Amino acid sequence: KNEVEQSPQNLTAQEGEFITINCSYSVGISALHWLQQHPGGGIVSLFMLSSGKKKHGRLIATINIQEKHSSLHITASHPRDSAVYICAVGNAGGTSYGKLTFGQGTILTVHP
Amino acid sequence: NAGVMQNPRHLVRRRGQEARLRCSPMKGHSHVYWYRQLPEEGLKFMVYLQKENIIDESGMPKERFSAEFPKEGPSILRIQQVVRGDSAAYFCASSRSLNSPLHFGNGTRLTVT
């Protein structure tokens, strides 16, 4: 079993739909990251969180430490949101927040 | 304030050659991380460096791979005697301090022919 599991692996939506991507992890963490990667492109850090909820524009990330679970929500989805979304965790007790264990990614396609 | 700069964006090497990948962190960032993304696989941590020091290289292959972050200049990931299995995207990220947000570069796509 992977330390970080994402679901779904693939997600197709129509423009305007509300989208949820889930991430479960099995280890104690220092922080959880949500990343976005466009095909052939670089990686953009969307959120880093260790508790509660964060919002940036149409994106919302939540984390439940007790349940070892995080969700990334996209409201009013748009075709430009099409990308791979990656959950990553930094292990608790580590020397660095940047030593991350990554999920396998969720491929999101939003159709106009 | 420029972001994390990686170059080259694409690098083609023949088997047995050396590959040098460069990463210039954001201004004021002294923590650098390298990650590798093999084809059809997820990202994996390779190494964590601070200026002139390797802090954690637990994700680095034992042979042929090395990394440095000198006092002046970019961080370098060096792969000696490349093999086809080294073909991957290599990303670096930087942060200002130990627990501050990470900023990623656009990656270097290495192809070994």
Coordinates of C-alpha atoms in Angstrom, one line a residue:
Chain A
K1 CA 0.0 0.0 0.0
N2 CA 1.4 3.4 -1.0
E3 CA 1.9 5.9 1.8
V4 CA -0.1 8.5 -0.2
E5 CA -3.2 7.5 -2.1
Q6 CA -5.2 9.8 -4.3
S7 CA -8.6 9.3 -5.8
P8 CA -9.9 9.3 -8.4
Q9 CA -6.9 8.6 -10.7
N10 CA -8.8 10.2 -13.6
L11 CA -11.6 12.7 -13.5
T12 CA -13.6 14.2 -16.3
A13 CA -15.9 17.2 -15.8
Q14 CA -18.0 19.7 -17.7
E15 CA -17.1 23.4 -17.4
G16 CA -18.7 24.9 -14.3
E17 CA -18.9 21.7 -12.3
F18 CA -17.7 21.4 -8.7
I19 CA -14.7 19.1 -8.4
T20 CA -13.3 17.2 -5.5
I21 CA -10.0 15.3 -5.4
N22 CA -9.1 13.2 -2.4
C23 CA -5.9 12.3 -0.7
S24 CA -5.3 9.8 2.1
Y25 CA -2.0 9.1 3.8
S26 CA -0.8 6.6 6.3
V27 CA 2.1 8.3 8.1
G28 CA 2.3 11.2 10.5
I29 CA 3.0 14.4 8.6
S30 CA 4.5 17.8 9.1
A31 CA 2.6 19.3 6.2
L32 CA 0.6 18.3 3.1
H33 CA 1.0 19.9 -0.3
W34 CA -1.3 20.2 -3.3
L35 CA 0.6 20.6 -6.6
Q36 CA -0.5 21.2 -10.1
Q37 CA 1.3 20.0 -13.2
H38 CA 0.3 20.8 -16.8
P39 CA 1.4 18.3 -19.5
G40 CA 5.0 18.8 -20.3
G41 CA 5.1 21.7 -17.9
G42 CA 6.4 22.7 -14.6
I43 CA 5.0 22.2 -11.2
V44 CA 3.0 24.8 -9.3
S45 CA 2.5 24.7 -5.6
L46 CA -1.1 25.4 -4.9
F47 CA -1.3 24.9 -1.1
M48 CA 0.8 23.8 1.9
L49 CA -1.3 23.0 4.9
S50 CA -1.0 21.3 8.2
S51 CA -4.5 21.9 9.6
G52 CA -7.9 23.3 8.7
K53 CA -8.7 24.8 5.4
K54 CA -7.2 27.2 2.9
K55 CA -8.8 29.1 0.0
H56 CA -7.2 30.7 -3.0
G57 CA -9.6 32.0 -5.7
R58 CA -11.7 29.0 -6.9
L59 CA -9.5 26.5 -5.1
I60 CA -10.1 25.2 -1.6
A61 CA -8.0 22.7 0.3
T62 CA -8.9 21.0 3.6
I63 CA -7.2 18.6 5.8
N64 CA -8.3 16.3 8.6
I65 CA -5.3 15.3 10.7
Q66 CA -7.2 12.7 12.8
E67 CA -8.5 10.9 9.7
K68 CA -5.3 11.4 7.7
H69 CA -7.2 12.8 4.8
S70 CA -7.2 15.9 2.6
S71 CA -9.4 17.2 -0.2
L72 CA -8.8 19.7 -3.0
H73 CA -12.0 21.4 -4.3
I74 CA -12.3 23.4 -7.5
T75 CA -15.4 25.5 -7.8
A76 CA -16.8 26.6 -11.2
S77 CA -14.3 24.5 -13.0
H78 CA -12.8 25.7 -16.3
P79 CA -11.0 24.0 -19.2
R80 CA -7.8 25.8 -18.1
D81 CA -8.0 23.8 -14.8
S82 CA -7.2 20.6 -16.8
A83 CA -4.0 19.3 -15.4
V84 CA -2.5 16.7 -13.1
Y85 CA -3.1 17.4 -9.4
I86 CA -0.6 15.9 -7.0
C87 CA -0.8 15.4 -3.3
A88 CA 2.4 15.2 -1.4
V89 CA 3.3 14.9 2.3
G90 CA 6.3 15.7 4.4
N91 CA 6.9 13.1 7.1
A92 CA 6.7 14.2 10.7
G93 CA 9.9 14.3 12.6
G94 CA 11.9 14.8 9.4
T95 CA 14.6 17.4 9.0
S96 CA 12.9 19.1 6.1
Y97 CA 9.4 19.9 4.8
G98 CA 10.7 19.5 1.3
K99 CA 11.5 15.8 1.6
L100 CA 8.1 14.8 0.2
T101 CA 6.3 11.5 -0.5
F102 CA 4.1 12.0 -3.5
G103 CA 0.7 10.5 -4.6
Q104 CA 0.4 9.2 -8.1
G105 CA -1.6 12.2 -9.2
T106 CA -5.1 12.8 -10.5
I107 CA -5.6 13.6 -14.1
L108 CA -8.3 16.2 -14.4
T109 CA -9.9 17.0 -17.8
V110 CA -12.5 19.8 -17.9
H111 CA -14.6 20.0 -21.1
P112 CA -16.1 23.3 -22.4
Chain B
N1 CA 11.6 38.4 -8.5
A2 CA 12.4 35.5 -10.9
G3 CA 11.1 32.1 -9.9
V4 CA 13.2 29.0 -9.7
M5 CA 15.2 28.6 -12.9
Q6 CA 16.2 25.3 -14.3
N7 CA 18.3 24.7 -17.3
P8 CA 18.4 23.3 -19.8
R9 CA 14.7 22.6 -20.3
H10 CA 15.6 19.6 -22.5
L11 CA 18.8 17.7 -22.6
V12 CA 19.7 14.8 -24.8
R13 CA 22.7 12.6 -24.0
R14 CA 24.0 9.4 -25.4
R15 CA 24.6 6.4 -23.2
G16 CA 27.8 6.8 -21.2
Q17 CA 27.9 10.6 -21.4
E18 CA 27.6 13.0 -18.4
A19 CA 24.5 15.1 -17.7
R20 CA 24.6 18.3 -15.7
L21 CA 21.4 19.8 -14.6
R22 CA 21.3 23.3 -13.1
C23 CA 18.9 24.9 -10.7
S24 CA 19.0 28.5 -9.6
P25 CA 16.8 29.0 -6.5
M26 CA 14.6 32.1 -5.9
K27 CA 16.5 35.0 -4.5
G28 CA 16.9 34.7 -0.8
H29 CA 16.2 30.9 -0.8
S30 CA 18.9 28.8 0.7
H31 CA 17.2 25.4 0.7
V32 CA 17.1 23.3 -2.6
Y33 CA 15.5 20.0 -3.3
W34 CA 15.7 17.8 -6.3
Y35 CA 13.0 15.3 -7.5
R36 CA 12.8 12.9 -10.3
Q37 CA 9.7 11.9 -12.3
L38 CA 10.3 8.7 -14.3
P39 CA 7.9 8.1 -17.3
E40 CA 4.5 7.0 -16.2
E41 CA 5.6 7.2 -12.5
G42 CA 5.1 9.6 -9.8
L43 CA 7.6 12.1 -8.4
K44 CA 10.3 10.9 -6.0
F45 CA 12.5 12.9 -3.7
M46 CA 16.2 12.7 -4.4
V47 CA 18.3 15.1 -2.4
Y48 CA 18.1 18.2 -0.1
L49 CA 20.8 20.7 0.0
Q50 CA 21.6 23.9 1.7
K51 CA 24.5 26.2 0.7
E52 CA 27.7 24.1 0.5
N53 CA 26.0 21.2 2.4
I54 CA 24.2 18.0 1.5
I55 CA 21.5 17.6 4.2
D56 CA 19.7 14.5 3.0
E57 CA 20.6 12.4 0.0
S58 CA 18.5 9.4 1.0
G59 CA 16.7 9.4 -2.4
M60 CA 19.8 9.5 -4.6
P61 CA 20.9 6.4 -6.4
K62 CA 24.1 5.1 -4.8
E63 CA 26.2 5.3 -8.0
R64 CA 26.7 7.9 -10.8
F65 CA 24.5 10.6 -9.2
S66 CA 25.8 13.5 -7.2
A67 CA 24.6 17.0 -6.3
E68 CA 26.1 20.2 -5.0
F69 CA 25.0 23.6 -4.0
P70 CA 28.1 25.8 -3.9
K71 CA 28.4 29.1 -2.1
E72 CA 28.1 31.0 -5.4
G73 CA 26.1 29.8 -8.4
P74 CA 23.3 27.3 -9.0
S75 CA 22.8 23.9 -7.6
I76 CA 24.0 21.2 -9.9
L77 CA 22.7 17.6 -10.3
R78 CA 25.3 15.5 -12.0
I79 CA 24.7 12.2 -13.6
Q80 CA 27.8 10.3 -14.8
Q81 CA 27.7 7.6 -17.5
V82 CA 24.0 8.0 -18.2
V83 CA 21.9 5.0 -19.1
R84 CA 18.5 4.8 -20.7
G85 CA 16.8 4.3 -17.4
D86 CA 18.0 7.8 -16.3
S87 CA 15.6 9.3 -18.9
A88 CA 13.1 11.4 -16.8
A89 CA 12.0 14.8 -15.8
Y90 CA 14.1 16.3 -13.0
F91 CA 12.6 19.1 -11.0
C92 CA 14.1 21.3 -8.3
A93 CA 12.4 23.3 -5.7
S94 CA 13.6 26.0 -3.3
S95 CA 12.4 27.5 0.0
R96 CA 13.5 30.4 2.1
S97 CA 13.6 28.4 5.3
L98 CA 13.0 24.9 6.6
N99 CA 9.2 25.1 6.8
S100 CA 8.3 27.8 4.3
P101 CA 6.5 27.1 1.1
L102 CA 8.2 25.4 -1.8
H103 CA 8.7 27.0 -5.2
F104 CA 9.2 24.6 -8.1
G105 CA 11.1 25.1 -11.4
N106 CA 9.9 24.0 -14.8
G107 CA 12.1 20.9 -14.8
T108 CA 14.7 19.5 -17.1
R109 CA 13.6 16.7 -19.4
L110 CA 16.6 14.3 -19.9
T111 CA 16.5 11.9 -22.8
V112 CA 19.2 9.2 -23.0
T113 CA 19.6 7.7 -26.5

